[in-house]
Amino acid sequence: DTGVSQNPRHKITKRGQNVTFRCDPISEHNRLYWYRQTLGQGPEFLTYFQNEAQLEKSRLLSDRFSAERPKGSFSTLEIQRTEQGDSAMYLCASSFGSSGNTIYFGEGSWLTVV
Amino acid sequence: DAKTTQPNSMESNEEEPVHLPCNHSTISGTDYIHWYRQLPSQGPEYVIHGLTSNVNNRMASLAIAEDRKSSTLILHRATLRDAAVYYCILRDRSTNAGKSTFGDGTTLTVKP
């Protein structure tokens, strides 16, 4: 399977702990996106990278959130000092080429903060 | 970025056609119209996209209004597997912006 891969698929953590999610995009896709989705709502944009450069960040991405894509391939999204409001599905997507092109999503990483 | 509006829910009978509408009155000339669908506990899946002309693929058809302020996703024969949330979004091809705004989509229920 050469689609977007996300790990772990599920994570349960205690409030205050740090968590990290990894995303492996489709090979050769130069753009990578992170979205967050809560039940009953559509995905909300968090940030995106073109190669290794983080070009846009949402105001949703508080200072407890950090995303990296060090070599322009895989990406990590870290949430520090998790809060119950961080419970959501974190979606990664990738695309190739220009802005209008199709984005391909992974299956998401579910986070539950208890 | 331009936003889209869709009905919250729609119902269809199995093997009947389904027309899912989307309004995007503030669309710019460089926006592509994309449709995705999302099954429970999965990430969104690409369905179809277009710019000005109507488009067909193996999954669906996309009808785009002449003024491009609305579009309709057409499933020619709905199956139970088509029950999902359908999202219409705009993607601007002219800028370096990567963000696409998703609304809450249309939840399609298919009755046997």
mmCIF file of N, CA and C in Angstrom, chain B residues 4-55:
data_model
loop_
_atom_site.group_PDB
_atom_site.id
_atom_site.type_symbol
_atom_site.label_atom_id
_atom_site.label_comp_id
_atom_site.label_asym_id
_atom_site.label_seq_id
_atom_site.Cartn_x
_atom_site.Cartn_y
_atom_site.Cartn_z
ATOM 1 N N THR B 4 -17.580 26.924 1.363
ATOM 2 C CA THR B 4 -18.671 26.231 0.692
ATOM 3 C C THR B 4 -19.783 25.952 1.692
ATOM 4 N N THR B 5 -21.002 25.829 1.190
ATOM 5 C CA THR B 5 -22.118 25.451 2.053
ATOM 6 C C THR B 5 -22.841 24.261 1.439
ATOM 7 N N GLN B 6 -23.207 23.320 2.301
ATOM 8 C CA GLN B 6 -23.869 22.093 1.867
ATOM 9 C C GLN B 6 -25.010 21.773 2.835
ATOM 10 N N PRO B 7 -26.014 21.056 2.372
ATOM 11 C CA PRO B 7 -27.059 20.620 3.314
ATOM 12 C C PRO B 7 -26.465 19.650 4.325
ATOM 13 N N ASN B 8 -27.017 19.663 5.528
ATOM 14 C CA ASN B 8 -26.472 18.802 6.580
ATOM 15 C C ASN B 8 -26.649 17.319 6.263
ATOM 16 N N SER B 9 -27.784 16.977 5.687
ATOM 17 C CA SER B 9 -28.055 15.558 5.456
ATOM 18 C C SER B 9 -28.952 15.363 4.242
ATOM 19 N N MET B 10 -28.828 14.188 3.660
ATOM 20 C CA MET B 10 -29.696 13.785 2.563
ATOM 21 C C MET B 10 -29.920 12.284 2.651
ATOM 22 N N GLU B 11 -31.049 11.857 2.101
ATOM 23 C CA GLU B 11 -31.351 10.429 2.076
ATOM 24 C C GLU B 11 -31.581 9.976 0.647
ATOM 25 N N SER B 12 -31.263 8.728 0.406
ATOM 26 C CA SER B 12 -31.494 8.154 -0.915
ATOM 27 C C SER B 12 -31.866 6.700 -0.757
ATOM 28 N N ASN B 13 -32.553 6.190 -1.748
ATOM 29 C CA ASN B 13 -32.812 4.756 -1.794
ATOM 30 C C ASN B 13 -31.715 4.078 -2.612
ATOM 31 N N GLU B 14 -31.427 2.864 -2.229
ATOM 32 C CA GLU B 14 -30.405 2.102 -2.931
ATOM 33 C C GLU B 14 -30.749 1.987 -4.405
ATOM 34 N N GLU B 15 -29.722 2.094 -5.241
ATOM 35 C CA GLU B 15 -29.808 1.975 -6.691
ATOM 36 C C GLU B 15 -30.508 3.147 -7.366
ATOM 37 N N GLU B 16 -30.804 4.199 -6.620
ATOM 38 C CA GLU B 16 -31.339 5.414 -7.227
ATOM 39 C C GLU B 16 -30.237 6.458 -7.336
ATOM 40 N N PRO B 17 -30.374 7.414 -8.260
ATOM 41 C CA PRO B 17 -29.358 8.469 -8.350
ATOM 42 C C PRO B 17 -29.454 9.431 -7.168
ATOM 43 N N VAL B 18 -28.319 10.017 -6.837
ATOM 44 C CA VAL B 18 -28.246 10.992 -5.754
ATOM 45 C C VAL B 18 -27.547 12.240 -6.278
ATOM 46 N N HIS B 19 -28.137 13.387 -5.978
ATOM 47 C CA HIS B 19 -27.543 14.657 -6.364
ATOM 48 C C HIS B 19 -27.210 15.450 -5.093
ATOM 49 N N LEU B 20 -25.944 15.638 -4.850
ATOM 50 C CA LEU B 20 -25.496 16.344 -3.649
ATOM 51 C C LEU B 20 -25.056 17.753 -4.047
ATOM 52 N N PRO B 21 -25.753 18.778 -3.544
ATOM 53 C CA PRO B 21 -25.424 20.138 -3.963
ATOM 54 C C PRO B 21 -24.367 20.803 -3.089
ATOM 55 N N CYS B 22 -23.713 21.788 -3.660
ATOM 56 C CA CYS B 22 -22.733 22.590 -2.926
ATOM 57 C C CYS B 22 -22.762 24.009 -3.480
ATOM 58 N N ASN B 23 -22.846 24.979 -2.590
ATOM 59 C CA ASN B 23 -22.780 26.386 -2.988
ATOM 60 C C ASN B 23 -21.422 26.961 -2.652
ATOM 61 N N HIS B 24 -20.863 27.672 -3.588
ATOM 62 C CA HIS B 24 -19.559 28.330 -3.382
ATOM 63 C C HIS B 24 -19.610 29.669 -4.113
ATOM 64 N N SER B 25 -20.427 30.564 -3.570
ATOM 65 C CA SER B 25 -20.714 31.817 -4.267
ATOM 66 C C SER B 25 -19.505 32.746 -4.337
ATOM 67 N N THR B 26 -18.523 32.560 -3.455
ATOM 68 C CA THR B 26 -17.353 33.445 -3.465
ATOM 69 C C THR B 26 -16.159 32.797 -4.174
ATOM 70 N N ILE B 27 -16.414 31.814 -4.979
ATOM 71 C CA ILE B 27 -15.347 31.111 -5.684
ATOM 72 C C ILE B 27 -14.568 32.088 -6.564
ATOM 73 N N SER B 28 -13.259 31.896 -6.628
ATOM 74 C CA SER B 28 -12.446 32.731 -7.514
ATOM 75 C C SER B 28 -12.150 31.956 -8.800
ATOM 76 N N GLY B 29 -11.656 32.668 -9.767
ATOM 77 C CA GLY B 29 -11.411 32.047 -11.064
ATOM 78 C C GLY B 29 -10.350 30.970 -11.048
ATOM 79 N N THR B 30 -9.537 30.932 -10.007
ATOM 80 C CA THR B 30 -8.449 29.956 -9.943
ATOM 81 C C THR B 30 -8.736 28.815 -8.968
ATOM 82 N N ASP B 31 -9.946 28.768 -8.432
ATOM 83 C CA ASP B 31 -10.311 27.699 -7.497
ATOM 84 C C ASP B 31 -10.783 26.458 -8.232
ATOM 85 N N TYR B 32 -10.186 25.326 -7.886
ATOM 86 C CA TYR B 32 -10.734 24.048 -8.286
ATOM 87 C C TYR B 32 -11.807 23.632 -7.275
ATOM 88 N N ILE B 33 -12.824 22.935 -7.741
ATOM 89 C CA ILE B 33 -13.861 22.385 -6.878
ATOM 90 C C ILE B 33 -13.532 20.907 -6.662
ATOM 91 N N HIS B 34 -13.342 20.534 -5.408
ATOM 92 C CA HIS B 34 -13.003 19.156 -5.068
ATOM 93 C C HIS B 34 -14.103 18.563 -4.208
ATOM 94 N N TRP B 35 -14.336 17.284 -4.378
ATOM 95 C CA TRP B 35 -15.255 16.540 -3.517
ATOM 96 C C TRP B 35 -14.520 15.372 -2.866
ATOM 97 N N TYR B 36 -14.778 15.214 -1.592
ATOM 98 C CA TYR B 36 -14.240 14.104 -0.829
ATOM 99 C C TYR B 36 -15.395 13.444 -0.093
ATOM 100 N N ARG B 37 -15.189 12.192 0.304
ATOM 101 C CA ARG B 37 -16.167 11.565 1.168
ATOM 102 C C ARG B 37 -15.430 10.856 2.286
ATOM 103 N N GLN B 38 -16.131 10.703 3.406
ATOM 104 C CA GLN B 38 -15.514 10.119 4.587
ATOM 105 C C GLN B 38 -16.430 9.083 5.197
ATOM 106 N N LEU B 39 -15.932 7.874 5.261
ATOM 107 C CA LEU B 39 -16.638 6.795 5.944
ATOM 108 C C LEU B 39 -16.300 6.865 7.425
ATOM 109 N N PRO B 40 -17.125 6.291 8.279
ATOM 110 C CA PRO B 40 -16.853 6.334 9.725
ATOM 111 C C PRO B 40 -15.474 5.798 10.071
ATOM 112 N N SER B 41 -14.784 6.519 10.920
ATOM 113 C CA SER B 41 -13.468 6.119 11.441
ATOM 114 C C SER B 41 -12.391 6.018 10.358
ATOM 115 N N GLN B 42 -12.589 6.692 9.248
ATOM 116 C CA GLN B 42 -11.570 6.719 8.199
ATOM 117 C C GLN B 42 -11.267 8.155 7.805
ATOM 118 N N GLY B 43 -10.148 8.345 7.135
ATOM 119 C CA GLY B 43 -9.839 9.663 6.604
ATOM 120 C C GLY B 43 -10.652 9.940 5.358
ATOM 121 N N PRO B 44 -10.784 11.216 4.994
ATOM 122 C CA PRO B 44 -11.516 11.559 3.769
ATOM 123 C C PRO B 44 -10.867 10.929 2.548
ATOM 124 N N GLU B 45 -11.721 10.564 1.596
ATOM 125 C CA GLU B 45 -11.278 9.911 0.363
ATOM 126 C C GLU B 45 -11.639 10.811 -0.816
ATOM 127 N N TYR B 46 -10.704 11.027 -1.703
ATOM 128 C CA TYR B 46 -10.951 11.837 -2.890
ATOM 129 C C TYR B 46 -12.017 11.199 -3.775
ATOM 130 N N VAL B 47 -12.934 12.030 -4.273
ATOM 131 C CA VAL B 47 -13.967 11.525 -5.180
ATOM 132 C C VAL B 47 -13.770 12.063 -6.591
ATOM 133 N N ILE B 48 -13.723 13.386 -6.707
ATOM 134 C CA ILE B 48 -13.678 13.983 -8.034
ATOM 135 C C ILE B 48 -13.347 15.462 -7.911
ATOM 136 N N HIS B 49 -12.855 16.075 -8.965
ATOM 137 C CA HIS B 49 -12.675 17.522 -8.939
ATOM 138 C C HIS B 49 -12.815 18.093 -10.343
ATOM 139 N N GLY B 50 -13.054 19.394 -10.401
ATOM 140 C CA GLY B 50 -13.189 20.057 -11.689
ATOM 141 C C GLY B 50 -12.946 21.546 -11.563
ATOM 142 N N LEU B 51 -12.837 22.184 -12.711
ATOM 143 C CA LEU B 51 -12.590 23.627 -12.726
ATOM 144 C C LEU B 51 -13.775 24.365 -13.341
ATOM 145 N N THR B 52 -14.106 24.030 -14.584
ATOM 146 C CA THR B 52 -15.229 24.686 -15.253
ATOM 147 C C THR B 52 -16.176 23.687 -15.906
ATOM 148 N N SER B 53 -15.612 22.687 -16.534
ATOM 149 C CA SER B 53 -16.440 21.732 -17.266
ATOM 150 C C SER B 53 -16.890 20.589 -16.362
ATOM 151 N N ASN B 54 -18.001 19.973 -16.750
ATOM 152 C CA ASN B 54 -18.470 18.796 -16.024
ATOM 153 C C ASN B 54 -17.448 17.670 -16.163
ATOM 154 N N VAL B 55 -17.370 16.836 -15.142
ATOM 155 C CA VAL B 55 -16.359 15.787 -15.082
ATOM 156 C C VAL B 55 -17.028 14.469 -14.723
#
